Short mmCIF file of C-alpha atoms and ligand atoms in Angstrom, two decimals:
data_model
loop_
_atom_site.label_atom_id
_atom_site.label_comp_id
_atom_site.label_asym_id
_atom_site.label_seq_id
_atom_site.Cartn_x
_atom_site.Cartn_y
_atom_site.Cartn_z
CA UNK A 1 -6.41 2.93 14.30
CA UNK A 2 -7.10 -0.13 15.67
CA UNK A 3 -8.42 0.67 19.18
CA UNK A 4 -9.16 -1.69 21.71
CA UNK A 5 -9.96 -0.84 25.27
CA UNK A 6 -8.47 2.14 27.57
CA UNK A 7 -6.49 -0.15 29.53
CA UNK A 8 -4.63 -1.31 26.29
CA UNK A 9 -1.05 0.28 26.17
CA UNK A 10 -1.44 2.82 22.89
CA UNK A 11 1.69 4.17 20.66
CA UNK A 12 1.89 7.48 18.46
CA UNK A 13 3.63 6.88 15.43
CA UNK A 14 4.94 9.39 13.85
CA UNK A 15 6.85 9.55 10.22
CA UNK A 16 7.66 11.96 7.90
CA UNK A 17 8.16 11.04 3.78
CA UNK A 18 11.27 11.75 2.07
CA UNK A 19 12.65 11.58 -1.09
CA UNK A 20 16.50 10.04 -1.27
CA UNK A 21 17.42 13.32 -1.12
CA UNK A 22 15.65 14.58 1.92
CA UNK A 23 13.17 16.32 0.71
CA UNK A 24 9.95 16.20 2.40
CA UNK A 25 6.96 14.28 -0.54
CA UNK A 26 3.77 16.41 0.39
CA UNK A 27 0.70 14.40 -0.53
CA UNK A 28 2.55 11.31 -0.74
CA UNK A 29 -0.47 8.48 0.18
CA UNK A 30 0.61 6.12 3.13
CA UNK A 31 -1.05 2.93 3.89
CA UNK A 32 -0.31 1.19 7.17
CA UNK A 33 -1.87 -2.37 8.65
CA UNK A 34 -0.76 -4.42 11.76
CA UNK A 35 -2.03 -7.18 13.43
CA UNK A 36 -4.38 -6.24 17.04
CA UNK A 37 -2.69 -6.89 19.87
CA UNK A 38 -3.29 -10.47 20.03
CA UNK A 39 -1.74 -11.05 16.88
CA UNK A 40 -4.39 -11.17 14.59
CA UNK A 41 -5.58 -9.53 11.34
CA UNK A 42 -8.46 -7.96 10.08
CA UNK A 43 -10.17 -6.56 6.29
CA UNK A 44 -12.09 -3.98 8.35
CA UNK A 45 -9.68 -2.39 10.98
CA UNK A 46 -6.18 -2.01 12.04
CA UNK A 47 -5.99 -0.83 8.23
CA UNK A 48 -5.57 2.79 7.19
CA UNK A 49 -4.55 5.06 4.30
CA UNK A 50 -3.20 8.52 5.35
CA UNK A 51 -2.13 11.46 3.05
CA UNK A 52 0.78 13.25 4.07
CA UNK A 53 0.60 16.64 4.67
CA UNK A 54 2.58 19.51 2.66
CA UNK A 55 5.80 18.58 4.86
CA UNK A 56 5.60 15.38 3.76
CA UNK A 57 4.30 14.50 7.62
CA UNK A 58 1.76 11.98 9.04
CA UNK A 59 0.79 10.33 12.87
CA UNK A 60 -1.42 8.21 14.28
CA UNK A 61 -2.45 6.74 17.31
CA UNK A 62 -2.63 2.73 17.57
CA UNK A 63 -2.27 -0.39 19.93
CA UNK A 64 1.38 -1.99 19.88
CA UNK A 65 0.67 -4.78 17.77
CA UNK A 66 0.55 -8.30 18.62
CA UNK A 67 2.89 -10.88 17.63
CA UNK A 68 2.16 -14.05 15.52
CA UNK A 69 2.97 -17.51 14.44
CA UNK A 70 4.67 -18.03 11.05
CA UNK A 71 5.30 -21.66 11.09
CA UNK A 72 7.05 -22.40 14.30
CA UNK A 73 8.28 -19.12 15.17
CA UNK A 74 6.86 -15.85 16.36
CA UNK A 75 7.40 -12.66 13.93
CA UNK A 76 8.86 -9.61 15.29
CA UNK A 77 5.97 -6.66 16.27
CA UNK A 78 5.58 -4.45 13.21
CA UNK A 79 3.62 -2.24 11.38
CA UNK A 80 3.59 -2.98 7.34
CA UNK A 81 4.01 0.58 4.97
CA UNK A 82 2.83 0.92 1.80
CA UNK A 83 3.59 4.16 0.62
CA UNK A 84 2.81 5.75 -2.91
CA UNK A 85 2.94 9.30 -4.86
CA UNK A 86 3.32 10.05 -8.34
CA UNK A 87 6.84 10.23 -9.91
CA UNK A 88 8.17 7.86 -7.08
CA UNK A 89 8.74 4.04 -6.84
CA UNK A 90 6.38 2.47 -4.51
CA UNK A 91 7.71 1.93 -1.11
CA UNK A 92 6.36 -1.57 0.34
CA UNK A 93 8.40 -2.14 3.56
CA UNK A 94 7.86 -2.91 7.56
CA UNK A 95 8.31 -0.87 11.13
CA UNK A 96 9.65 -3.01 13.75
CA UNK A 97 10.79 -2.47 17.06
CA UNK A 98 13.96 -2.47 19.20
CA UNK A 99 14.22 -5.04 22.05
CA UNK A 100 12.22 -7.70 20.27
CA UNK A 101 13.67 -11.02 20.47
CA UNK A 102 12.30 -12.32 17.28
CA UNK A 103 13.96 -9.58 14.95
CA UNK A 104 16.68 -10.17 12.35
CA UNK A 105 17.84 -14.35 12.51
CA UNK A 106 14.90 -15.45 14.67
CA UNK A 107 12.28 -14.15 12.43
CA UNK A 108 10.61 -16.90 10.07
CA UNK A 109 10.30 -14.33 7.19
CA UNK A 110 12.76 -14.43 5.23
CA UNK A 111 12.51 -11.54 3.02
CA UNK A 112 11.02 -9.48 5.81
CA UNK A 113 14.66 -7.68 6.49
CA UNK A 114 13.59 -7.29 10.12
CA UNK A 115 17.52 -7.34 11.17
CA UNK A 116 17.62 -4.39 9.44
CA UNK A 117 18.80 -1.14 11.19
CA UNK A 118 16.72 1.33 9.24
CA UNK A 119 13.57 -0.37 9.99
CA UNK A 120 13.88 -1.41 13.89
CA UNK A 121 12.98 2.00 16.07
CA UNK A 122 13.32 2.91 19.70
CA UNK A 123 10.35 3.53 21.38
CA UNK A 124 10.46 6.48 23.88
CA UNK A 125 8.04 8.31 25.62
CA UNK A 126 6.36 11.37 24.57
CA UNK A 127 7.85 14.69 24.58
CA UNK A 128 5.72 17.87 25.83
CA UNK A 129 5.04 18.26 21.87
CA UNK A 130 4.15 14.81 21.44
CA UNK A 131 1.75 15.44 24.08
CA UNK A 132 -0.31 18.04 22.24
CA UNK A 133 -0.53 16.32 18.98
CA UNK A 134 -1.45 13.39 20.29
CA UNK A 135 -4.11 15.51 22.15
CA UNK A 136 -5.09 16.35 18.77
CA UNK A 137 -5.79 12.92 17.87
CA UNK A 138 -7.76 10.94 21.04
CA UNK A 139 -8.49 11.56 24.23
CA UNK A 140 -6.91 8.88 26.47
CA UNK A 141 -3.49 8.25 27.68
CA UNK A 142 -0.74 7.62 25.19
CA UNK A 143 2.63 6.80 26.94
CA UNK A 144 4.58 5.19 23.81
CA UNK A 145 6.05 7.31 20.58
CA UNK A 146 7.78 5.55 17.73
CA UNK A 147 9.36 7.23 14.85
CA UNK A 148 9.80 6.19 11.32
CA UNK A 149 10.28 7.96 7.73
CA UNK A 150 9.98 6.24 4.87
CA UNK A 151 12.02 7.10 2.10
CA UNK A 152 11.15 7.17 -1.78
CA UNK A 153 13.27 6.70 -4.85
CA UNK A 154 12.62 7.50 -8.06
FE1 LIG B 1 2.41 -8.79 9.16
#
């Protein structure tokens, strides 16, 4: 989602849904939205809904997204998660980033918990596996992978 030009640097991000107990939710629906890489939204794109699959799995391939003004002060980069499935709580939470200077004190959200450590992930580069599902998904270079499960309570 949200796909600029080639020469924009591109991220797969990858997740898997669990329950509190680790079990995989197959078919749980996951809805993720950023902002472009300039920082700004959009109604028609940088906006999807995925279903997971029966292990509870789901990727995609997107531009690292911008960051933006909240008042004064920049937000940390993130991707927003809203995940749903029946028999489960609604998760509404956010994916942020490690070595972003705006995360935890210095970001103007409040409520946004980016300084916490279940919700900031490294991003590394792709492993020969990687490689092949993100072959699966485009056809340009992807040098960035990010990993994040979201987990569901009851
Ligand atoms: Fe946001």
């Amino acid at each position: 989602m949200c796909l600029g030009t080639s020469d924009d640097d591109y991220m797969f991000v990858k997740g898997t849904v669990y329950d509190v107990h680790c079990h995989p939710v197959h078919g749980a629906s996951v809805e993720v939205w950023q902002a472009d890489k300039t920082g700004l939204y959009y109604h028609d794109r940088c906006r999807v809904q995925f279903t997971a699959d029966r292990q509870g799995k789901f990727s995609f391939v997107t531009t690292l997204p911008g960051k933006y003004l909240l008042g004064y002060y920049y937000r940390p980069a993130h991707i927003h998660y809203r995940v749903t499935a029946p028999g489960y709580r609604e998760v509404v939470t956010q994916l942020y980033f490690t070595h972003d200077d705006s995360l935890g004190a210095n970001d103007p959200c409040d409520t946004c918990n980016s300084g916490s450590a279940e919700l900031i992930m490294d991003v590394r580069a792709p492993t020969a596996d990687d490689l092949v599902q993100i072959a699966q998904l485009v056809t340009f270079p992807v040098n960035k992978v990010v990993e994040f499960n979201p987990v569901m309570g009851h």
